[in-house]
JSON list of C-alpha atoms in Angstrom, two decimals:
[
{"chain": "A", "resi": 49, "resn": "MET", "atom": "CA", "xyz": [13.62, 28.86, 23.72]},
{"chain": "A", "resi": 50, "resn": "ILE", "atom": "CA", "xyz": [10.99, 29.89, 21.19]},
{"chain": "A", "resi": 51, "resn": "SER", "atom": "CA", "xyz": [12.12, 33.09, 19.54]},
{"chain": "A", "resi": 52, "resn": "SER", "atom": "CA", "xyz": [9.44, 33.67, 16.93]},
{"chain": "A", "resi": 53, "resn": "ASN", "atom": "CA", "xyz": [6.05, 32.69, 15.60]},
{"chain": "A", "resi": 54, "resn": "LYS", "atom": "CA", "xyz": [7.90, 31.18, 12.63]},
{"chain": "A", "resi": 55, "resn": "GLU", "atom": "CA", "xyz": [9.25, 28.52, 14.95]},
{"chain": "A", "resi": 56, "resn": "ILE", "atom": "CA", "xyz": [5.74, 27.66, 16.21]},
{"chain": "A", "resi": 57, "resn": "ARG", "atom": "CA", "xyz": [4.73, 26.70, 12.68]},
{"chain": "A", "resi": 58, "resn": "THR", "atom": "CA", "xyz": [7.23, 23.82, 12.62]},
{"chain": "A", "resi": 59, "resn": "LEU", "atom": "CA", "xyz": [7.45, 22.95, 16.31]},
{"chain": "A", "resi": 60, "resn": "THR", "atom": "CA", "xyz": [7.29, 19.27, 17.20]},
{"chain": "A", "resi": 61, "resn": "ALA", "atom": "CA", "xyz": [8.30, 17.40, 20.30]},
{"chain": "A", "resi": 62, "resn": "ARG", "atom": "CA", "xyz": [9.51, 14.02, 21.41]},
{"chain": "A", "resi": 63, "resn": "VAL", "atom": "CA", "xyz": [9.97, 12.50, 24.83]},
{"chain": "A", "resi": 64, "resn": "ASP", "atom": "CA", "xyz": [13.40, 11.16, 25.78]},
{"chain": "A", "resi": 65, "resn": "GLU", "atom": "CA", "xyz": [14.07, 8.04, 27.86]},
{"chain": "A", "resi": 66, "resn": "HIS", "atom": "CA", "xyz": [13.83, 10.11, 31.08]},
{"chain": "A", "resi": 67, "resn": "GLY", "atom": "CA", "xyz": [10.41, 11.55, 30.24]},
{"chain": "A", "resi": 68, "resn": "ASN", "atom": "CA", "xyz": [11.76, 14.98, 29.31]},
{"chain": "A", "resi": 69, "resn": "ILE", "atom": "CA", "xyz": [10.08, 16.79, 26.44]},
{"chain": "A", "resi": 70, "resn": "LEU", "atom": "CA", "xyz": [12.57, 17.70, 23.73]},
{"chain": "A", "resi": 71, "resn": "TRP", "atom": "CA", "xyz": [11.34, 20.38, 21.35]},
{"chain": "A", "resi": 72, "resn": "GLN", "atom": "CA", "xyz": [12.53, 20.34, 17.77]},
{"chain": "A", "resi": 73, "resn": "HIS", "atom": "CA", "xyz": [11.58, 21.83, 14.45]},
{"chain": "A", "resi": 74, "resn": "ASP", "atom": "CA", "xyz": [10.37, 19.73, 11.54]},
{"chain": "A", "resi": 75, "resn": "LYS", "atom": "CA", "xyz": [9.94, 21.87, 8.45]},
{"chain": "A", "resi": 76, "resn": "THR", "atom": "CA", "xyz": [7.92, 19.12, 6.76]},
{"chain": "A", "resi": 77, "resn": "LYS", "atom": "CA", "xyz": [5.17, 19.46, 9.39]},
{"chain": "A", "resi": 78, "resn": "ILE", "atom": "CA", "xyz": [4.02, 23.06, 9.09]},
{"chain": "A", "resi": 79, "resn": "TYR", "atom": "CA", "xyz": [1.25, 23.71, 11.64]},
{"chain": "A", "resi": 80, "resn": "GLN", "atom": "CA", "xyz": [1.16, 20.02, 12.56]},
{"chain": "A", "resi": 81, "resn": "GLY", "atom": "CA", "xyz": [3.08, 19.87, 15.83]},
{"chain": "A", "resi": 82, "resn": "PRO", "atom": "CA", "xyz": [1.54, 18.01, 18.78]},
{"chain": "A", "resi": 83, "resn": "GLU", "atom": "CA", "xyz": [1.10, 21.13, 20.93]},
{"chain": "A", "resi": 84, "resn": "LEU", "atom": "CA", "xyz": [-0.85, 22.91, 18.21]},
{"chain": "A", "resi": 85, "resn": "LEU", "atom": "CA", "xyz": [-2.96, 19.82, 17.57]},
{"chain": "A", "resi": 86, "resn": "ARG", "atom": "CA", "xyz": [-3.63, 19.36, 21.29]},
{"chain": "A", "resi": 87, "resn": "THR", "atom": "CA", "xyz": [-4.58, 23.04, 21.65]},
{"chain": "A", "resi": 88, "resn": "LEU", "atom": "CA", "xyz": [-7.01, 22.81, 18.73]},
{"chain": "A", "resi": 89, "resn": "GLN", "atom": "CA", "xyz": [-8.54, 19.64, 20.14]},
{"chain": "A", "resi": 90, "resn": "GLN", "atom": "CA", "xyz": [-8.91, 20.93, 23.69]},
{"chain": "A", "resi": 91, "resn": "ALA", "atom": "CA", "xyz": [-10.01, 24.46, 22.84]},
{"chain": "A", "resi": 92, "resn": "PHE", "atom": "CA", "xyz": [-12.40, 23.76, 19.97]},
{"chain": "A", "resi": 93, "resn": "PHE", "atom": "CA", "xyz": [-13.12, 20.02, 19.62]},
{"chain": "A", "resi": 94, "resn": "ALA", "atom": "CA", "xyz": [-13.01, 18.56, 23.15]},
{"chain": "A", "resi": 95, "resn": "THR", "atom": "CA", "xyz": [-16.64, 17.47, 23.20]},
{"chain": "A", "resi": 96, "resn": "ASN", "atom": "CA", "xyz": [-19.36, 16.74, 20.68]},
{"chain": "A", "resi": 97, "resn": "THR", "atom": "CA", "xyz": [-20.98, 20.08, 21.56]},
{"chain": "A", "resi": 98, "resn": "ALA", "atom": "CA", "xyz": [-17.75, 22.12, 21.45]},
{"chain": "A", "resi": 99, "resn": "PHE", "atom": "CA", "xyz": [-17.28, 25.28, 19.41]},
{"chain": "A", "resi": 100, "resn": "GLY", "atom": "CA", "xyz": [-15.50, 23.49, 16.57]},
{"chain": "A", "resi": 101, "resn": "TYR", "atom": "CA", "xyz": [-18.35, 21.06, 16.00]},
{"chain": "A", "resi": 102, "resn": "LYS", "atom": "CA", "xyz": [-21.06, 23.74, 16.10]},
{"chain": "A", "resi": 103, "resn": "PHE", "atom": "CA", "xyz": [-19.89, 25.12, 12.77]},
{"chain": "A", "resi": 104, "resn": "GLU", "atom": "CA", "xyz": [-18.86, 21.88, 11.08]},
{"chain": "A", "resi": 105, "resn": "GLU", "atom": "CA", "xyz": [-21.16, 22.46, 8.10]},
{"chain": "A", "resi": 106, "resn": "HIS", "atom": "CA", "xyz": [-19.27, 25.68, 7.31]},
{"chain": "A", "resi": 107, "resn": "TYR", "atom": "CA", "xyz": [-15.90, 23.96, 6.88]},
{"chain": "A", "resi": 108, "resn": "LYS", "atom": "CA", "xyz": [-15.38, 23.89, 3.13]},
{"chain": "A", "resi": 109, "resn": "SER", "atom": "CA", "xyz": [-12.53, 23.25, 0.74]},
{"chain": "A", "resi": 110, "resn": "THR", "atom": "CA", "xyz": [-10.80, 26.26, -0.77]},
{"chain": "A", "resi": 111, "resn": "HIS", "atom": "CA", "xyz": [-9.10, 24.07, -3.37]},
{"chain": "A", "resi": 112, "resn": "PRO", "atom": "CA", "xyz": [-10.79, 24.15, -6.79]},
{"chain": "A", "resi": 113, "resn": "ASP", "atom": "CA", "xyz": [-10.30, 20.41, -7.42]},
{"chain": "A", "resi": 114, "resn": "ARG", "atom": "CA", "xyz": [-10.51, 18.89, -3.91]},
{"chain": "A", "resi": 115, "resn": "SER", "atom": "CA", "xyz": [-13.65, 18.50, -1.83]},
{"chain": "A", "resi": 116, "resn": "GLU", "atom": "CA", "xyz": [-12.23, 17.60, 1.60]},
{"chain": "A", "resi": 117, "resn": "ALA", "atom": "CA", "xyz": [-13.22, 20.19, 4.19]},
{"chain": "A", "resi": 118, "resn": "GLU", "atom": "CA", "xyz": [-10.49, 22.38, 5.69]},
{"chain": "A", "resi": 119, "resn": "LEU", "atom": "CA", "xyz": [-9.97, 23.75, 9.18]},
{"chain": "A", "resi": 120, "resn": "PRO", "atom": "CA", "xyz": [-10.39, 27.54, 8.90]},
{"chain": "A", "resi": 121, "resn": "MET", "atom": "CA", "xyz": [-7.18, 29.54, 8.99]},
{"chain": "A", "resi": 122, "resn": "SER", "atom": "CA", "xyz": [-8.60, 31.69, 11.80]},
{"chain": "A", "resi": 123, "resn": "LEU", "atom": "CA", "xyz": [-8.77, 28.68, 14.16]},
{"chain": "A", "resi": 124, "resn": "ILE", "atom": "CA", "xyz": [-5.28, 27.55, 13.17]},
{"chain": "A", "resi": 125, "resn": "ALA", "atom": "CA", "xyz": [-3.87, 31.04, 13.71]},
{"chain": "A", "resi": 126, "resn": "LEU", "atom": "CA", "xyz": [-5.64, 31.45, 17.04]},
{"chain": "A", "resi": 127, "resn": "ALA", "atom": "CA", "xyz": [-4.39, 28.11, 18.34]},
{"chain": "A", "resi": 128, "resn": "ALA", "atom": "CA", "xyz": [-0.83, 28.81, 17.11]},
{"chain": "A", "resi": 129, "resn": "THR", "atom": "CA", "xyz": [-0.95, 32.20, 18.83]},
{"chain": "A", "resi": 130, "resn": "GLY", "atom": "CA", "xyz": [-2.12, 30.51, 22.03]},
{"chain": "A", "resi": 131, "resn": "VAL", "atom": "CA", "xyz": [0.75, 28.01, 21.87]},
{"chain": "A", "resi": 132, "resn": "TYR", "atom": "CA", "xyz": [3.21, 30.84, 21.28]},
{"chain": "A", "resi": 133, "resn": "ALA", "atom": "CA", "xyz": [1.82, 32.80, 24.25]},
{"chain": "A", "resi": 134, "resn": "ALA", "atom": "CA", "xyz": [1.95, 29.72, 26.49]},
{"chain": "A", "resi": 135, "resn": "LEU", "atom": "CA", "xyz": [5.53, 28.92, 25.51]},
{"chain": "A", "resi": 136, "resn": "SER", "atom": "CA", "xyz": [6.56, 32.56, 25.90]},
{"chain": "A", "resi": 137, "resn": "ALA", "atom": "CA", "xyz": [5.17, 32.50, 29.44]},
{"chain": "A", "resi": 138, "resn": "ARG", "atom": "CA", "xyz": [7.70, 29.73, 30.21]},
{"chain": "A", "resi": 139, "resn": "GLU", "atom": "CA", "xyz": [10.64, 31.50, 28.64]},
{"chain": "A", "resi": 140, "resn": "SER", "atom": "CA", "xyz": [12.31, 32.01, 32.01]},
{"chain": "A", "resi": 141, "resn": "GLY", "atom": "CA", "xyz": [12.25, 28.26, 32.61]},
{"chain": "A", "resi": 142, "resn": "GLN", "atom": "CA", "xyz": [9.53, 28.68, 35.23]},
{"chain": "A", "resi": 143, "resn": "ARG", "atom": "CA", "xyz": [5.83, 28.27, 34.67]},
{"chain": "A", "resi": 144, "resn": "VAL", "atom": "CA", "xyz": [4.24, 31.72, 34.87]},
{"chain": "A", "resi": 145, "resn": "LYS", "atom": "CA", "xyz": [0.46, 31.91, 35.21]},
{"chain": "A", "resi": 146, "resn": "GLN", "atom": "CA", "xyz": [-1.05, 34.51, 32.92]},
{"chain": "A", "resi": 147, "resn": "THR", "atom": "CA", "xyz": [-4.24, 35.01, 30.98]},
{"chain": "A", "resi": 148, "resn": "PHE", "atom": "CA", "xyz": [-4.30, 35.07, 27.21]},
{"chain": "A", "resi": 149, "resn": "ASP", "atom": "CA", "xyz": [-4.51, 38.73, 26.23]},
{"chain": "A", "resi": 150, "resn": "GLY", "atom": "CA", "xyz": [-5.97, 39.16, 22.76]},
{"chain": "A", "resi": 151, "resn": "ASP", "atom": "CA", "xyz": [-4.71, 42.71, 22.34]},
{"chain": "A", "resi": 152, "resn": "LYS", "atom": "CA", "xyz": [-1.20, 41.76, 23.41]},
{"chain": "A", "resi": 153, "resn": "ASN", "atom": "CA", "xyz": [-1.14, 38.79, 21.02]},
{"chain": "A", "resi": 154, "resn": "LYS", "atom": "CA", "xyz": [-2.90, 40.37, 18.03]},
{"chain": "A", "resi": 155, "resn": "ALA", "atom": "CA", "xyz": [0.33, 40.95, 16.12]},
{"chain": "A", "resi": 156, "resn": "ALA", "atom": "CA", "xyz": [1.27, 37.26, 16.50]},
{"chain": "A", "resi": 157, "resn": "TYR", "atom": "CA", "xyz": [-2.20, 36.21, 15.32]},
{"chain": "A", "resi": 158, "resn": "ASP", "atom": "CA", "xyz": [-1.97, 38.57, 12.32]},
{"chain": "A", "resi": 159, "resn": "ARG", "atom": "CA", "xyz": [1.42, 37.11, 11.37]},
{"chain": "A", "resi": 160, "resn": "HIS", "atom": "CA", "xyz": [-0.04, 33.59, 11.39]},
{"chain": "A", "resi": 161, "resn": "ILE", "atom": "CA", "xyz": [-2.97, 34.73, 9.24]},
{"chain": "A", "resi": 162, "resn": "GLU", "atom": "CA", "xyz": [-0.61, 36.39, 6.75]},
{"chain": "A", "resi": 163, "resn": "TYR", "atom": "CA", "xyz": [1.59, 33.28, 6.62]},
{"chain": "A", "resi": 164, "resn": "LEU", "atom": "CA", "xyz": [-1.40, 31.01, 6.05]},
{"chain": "A", "resi": 165, "resn": "LYS", "atom": "CA", "xyz": [-2.68, 33.35, 3.33]},
{"chain": "A", "resi": 166, "resn": "SER", "atom": "CA", "xyz": [0.72, 33.23, 1.64]},
{"chain": "A", "resi": 167, "resn": "ILE", "atom": "CA", "xyz": [0.72, 29.42, 1.67]},
{"chain": "A", "resi": 168, "resn": "HIS", "atom": "CA", "xyz": [-2.80, 29.46, 0.21]},
{"chain": "A", "resi": 169, "resn": "HIS", "atom": "CA", "xyz": [-1.75, 31.90, -2.49]},
{"chain": "A", "resi": 170, "resn": "ASP", "atom": "CA", "xyz": [1.61, 30.30, -3.33]},
{"chain": "A", "resi": 171, "resn": "ASN", "atom": "CA", "xyz": [0.70, 26.62, -3.04]},
{"chain": "A", "resi": 172, "resn": "ILE", "atom": "CA", "xyz": [-3.00, 25.93, -2.66]},
{"chain": "A", "resi": 173, "resn": "GLY", "atom": "CA", "xyz": [-2.34, 22.18, -2.74]},
{"chain": "A", "resi": 174, "resn": "ALA", "atom": "CA", "xyz": [-0.06, 22.38, 0.29]},
{"chain": "A", "resi": 175, "resn": "TYR", "atom": "CA", "xyz": [-2.51, 24.69, 2.08]},
{"chain": "A", "resi": 176, "resn": "HIS", "atom": "CA", "xyz": [-5.37, 22.28, 1.41]},
{"chain": "A", "resi": 177, "resn": "LYS", "atom": "CA", "xyz": [-3.37, 19.30, 2.67]},
{"chain": "A", "resi": 178, "resn": "ILE", "atom": "CA", "xyz": [-2.31, 21.09, 5.87]},
{"chain": "A", "resi": 179, "resn": "THR", "atom": "CA", "xyz": [-5.77, 22.39, 6.72]},
{"chain": "A", "resi": 180, "resn": "SER", "atom": "CA", "xyz": [-7.75, 19.30, 5.72]},
{"chain": "A", "resi": 181, "resn": "ASP", "atom": "CA", "xyz": [-5.32, 17.01, 7.58]},
{"chain": "A", "resi": 182, "resn": "LEU", "atom": "CA", "xyz": [-5.63, 19.20, 10.67]},
{"chain": "A", "resi": 183, "resn": "LEU", "atom": "CA", "xyz": [-9.42, 19.10, 10.51]},
{"chain": "A", "resi": 184, "resn": "LYS", "atom": "CA", "xyz": [-9.42, 15.31, 10.17]},
{"chain": "A", "resi": 185, "resn": "ALA", "atom": "CA", "xyz": [-7.00, 14.95, 13.08]},
{"chain": "A", "resi": 186, "resn": "VAL", "atom": "CA", "xyz": [-8.92, 17.17, 15.50]},
{"chain": "A", "resi": 187, "resn": "MET", "atom": "CA", "xyz": [-12.32, 15.75, 14.59]},
{"chain": "A", "resi": 188, "resn": "THR", "atom": "CA", "xyz": [-11.08, 12.17, 14.82]},
{"chain": "A", "resi": 189, "resn": "HIS", "atom": "CA", "xyz": [-9.18, 12.49, 18.08]},
{"chain": "A", "resi": 190, "resn": "GLY", "atom": "CA", "xyz": [-10.79, 15.50, 19.70]},
{"chain": "A", "resi": 191, "resn": "SER", "atom": "CA", "xyz": [-14.30, 14.15, 20.00]},
{"chain": "A", "resi": 192, "resn": "ASN", "atom": "CA", "xyz": [-15.51, 12.45, 23.14]},
{"chain": "A", "resi": 193, "resn": "THR", "atom": "CA", "xyz": [-18.79, 12.11, 24.95]},
{"chain": "A", "resi": 194, "resn": "SER", "atom": "CA", "xyz": [-17.86, 14.16, 27.99]},
{"chain": "A", "resi": 195, "resn": "ASP", "atom": "CA", "xyz": [-18.95, 17.77, 28.17]},
{"chain": "A", "resi": 196, "resn": "SER", "atom": "CA", "xyz": [-16.52, 18.63, 30.96]},
{"chain": "A", "resi": 197, "resn": "ALA", "atom": "CA", "xyz": [-14.26, 21.60, 30.36]},
{"chain": "A", "resi": 198, "resn": "PRO", "atom": "CA", "xyz": [-10.74, 20.76, 29.17]},
{"chain": "A", "resi": 199, "resn": "VAL", "atom": "CA", "xyz": [-7.95, 21.96, 31.42]},
{"chain": "A", "resi": 200, "resn": "GLY", "atom": "CA", "xyz": [-4.34, 22.88, 30.85]},
{"chain": "A", "resi": 201, "resn": "ASN", "atom": "CA", "xyz": [-4.44, 24.04, 27.25]},
{"chain": "A", "resi": 202, "resn": "ALA", "atom": "CA", "xyz": [-3.11, 27.27, 25.82]},
{"chain": "A", "resi": 203, "resn": "LEU", "atom": "CA", "xyz": [-6.55, 28.76, 25.27]},
{"chain": "A", "resi": 204, "resn": "ALA", "atom": "CA", "xyz": [-8.34, 27.45, 28.36]},
{"chain": "A", "resi": 205, "resn": "VAL", "atom": "CA", "xyz": [-9.04, 30.97, 29.60]},
{"chain": "A", "resi": 206, "resn": "MET", "atom": "CA", "xyz": [-11.18, 31.82, 26.58]},
{"chain": "A", "resi": 207, "resn": "ASP", "atom": "CA", "xyz": [-14.97, 31.64, 26.83]},
{"chain": "A", "resi": 208, "resn": "LEU", "atom": "CA", "xyz": [-16.35, 30.75, 23.42]},
{"chain": "A", "resi": 209, "resn": "SER", "atom": "CA", "xyz": [-19.74, 29.53, 24.65]},
{"chain": "A", "resi": 210, "resn": "GLY", "atom": "CA", "xyz": [-21.53, 32.61, 23.32]},
{"chain": "A", "resi": 211, "resn": "TYR", "atom": "CA", "xyz": [-20.82, 31.70, 19.70]}
]
């Protein structure tokens, strides 16, 4: 099972011939696993009027020589924390219904922020590639014309409509 937030950063999945999801870690895909991408899409980019699109003009590059916009580290960290909380809720092997508690998960969120800051500091090129690729992926595949609420994602209990 998932034992740390570090594992969420490299978590990917594949489906076997029987339809079972097999989780694995791919250290070349930091913050690019399908569950994280799906959570970002459903929580922030599900519709053309979703939270993520409302602030599109504020997404800027932090790289001095690259102009491609980047997904803010706060959204990446929040989605990764949501995925971690959702997977932790299944640790017993059973699906356990629970709400996402921000206070309970603050330490996990802070660890993701610190990790993202360290990538930015240590290798701004890698940070730019990760965050700009994520933004392109969620804006390309997350947009649709329906304004119905997404269901079944790790952050579905959050109400971001006031922002």
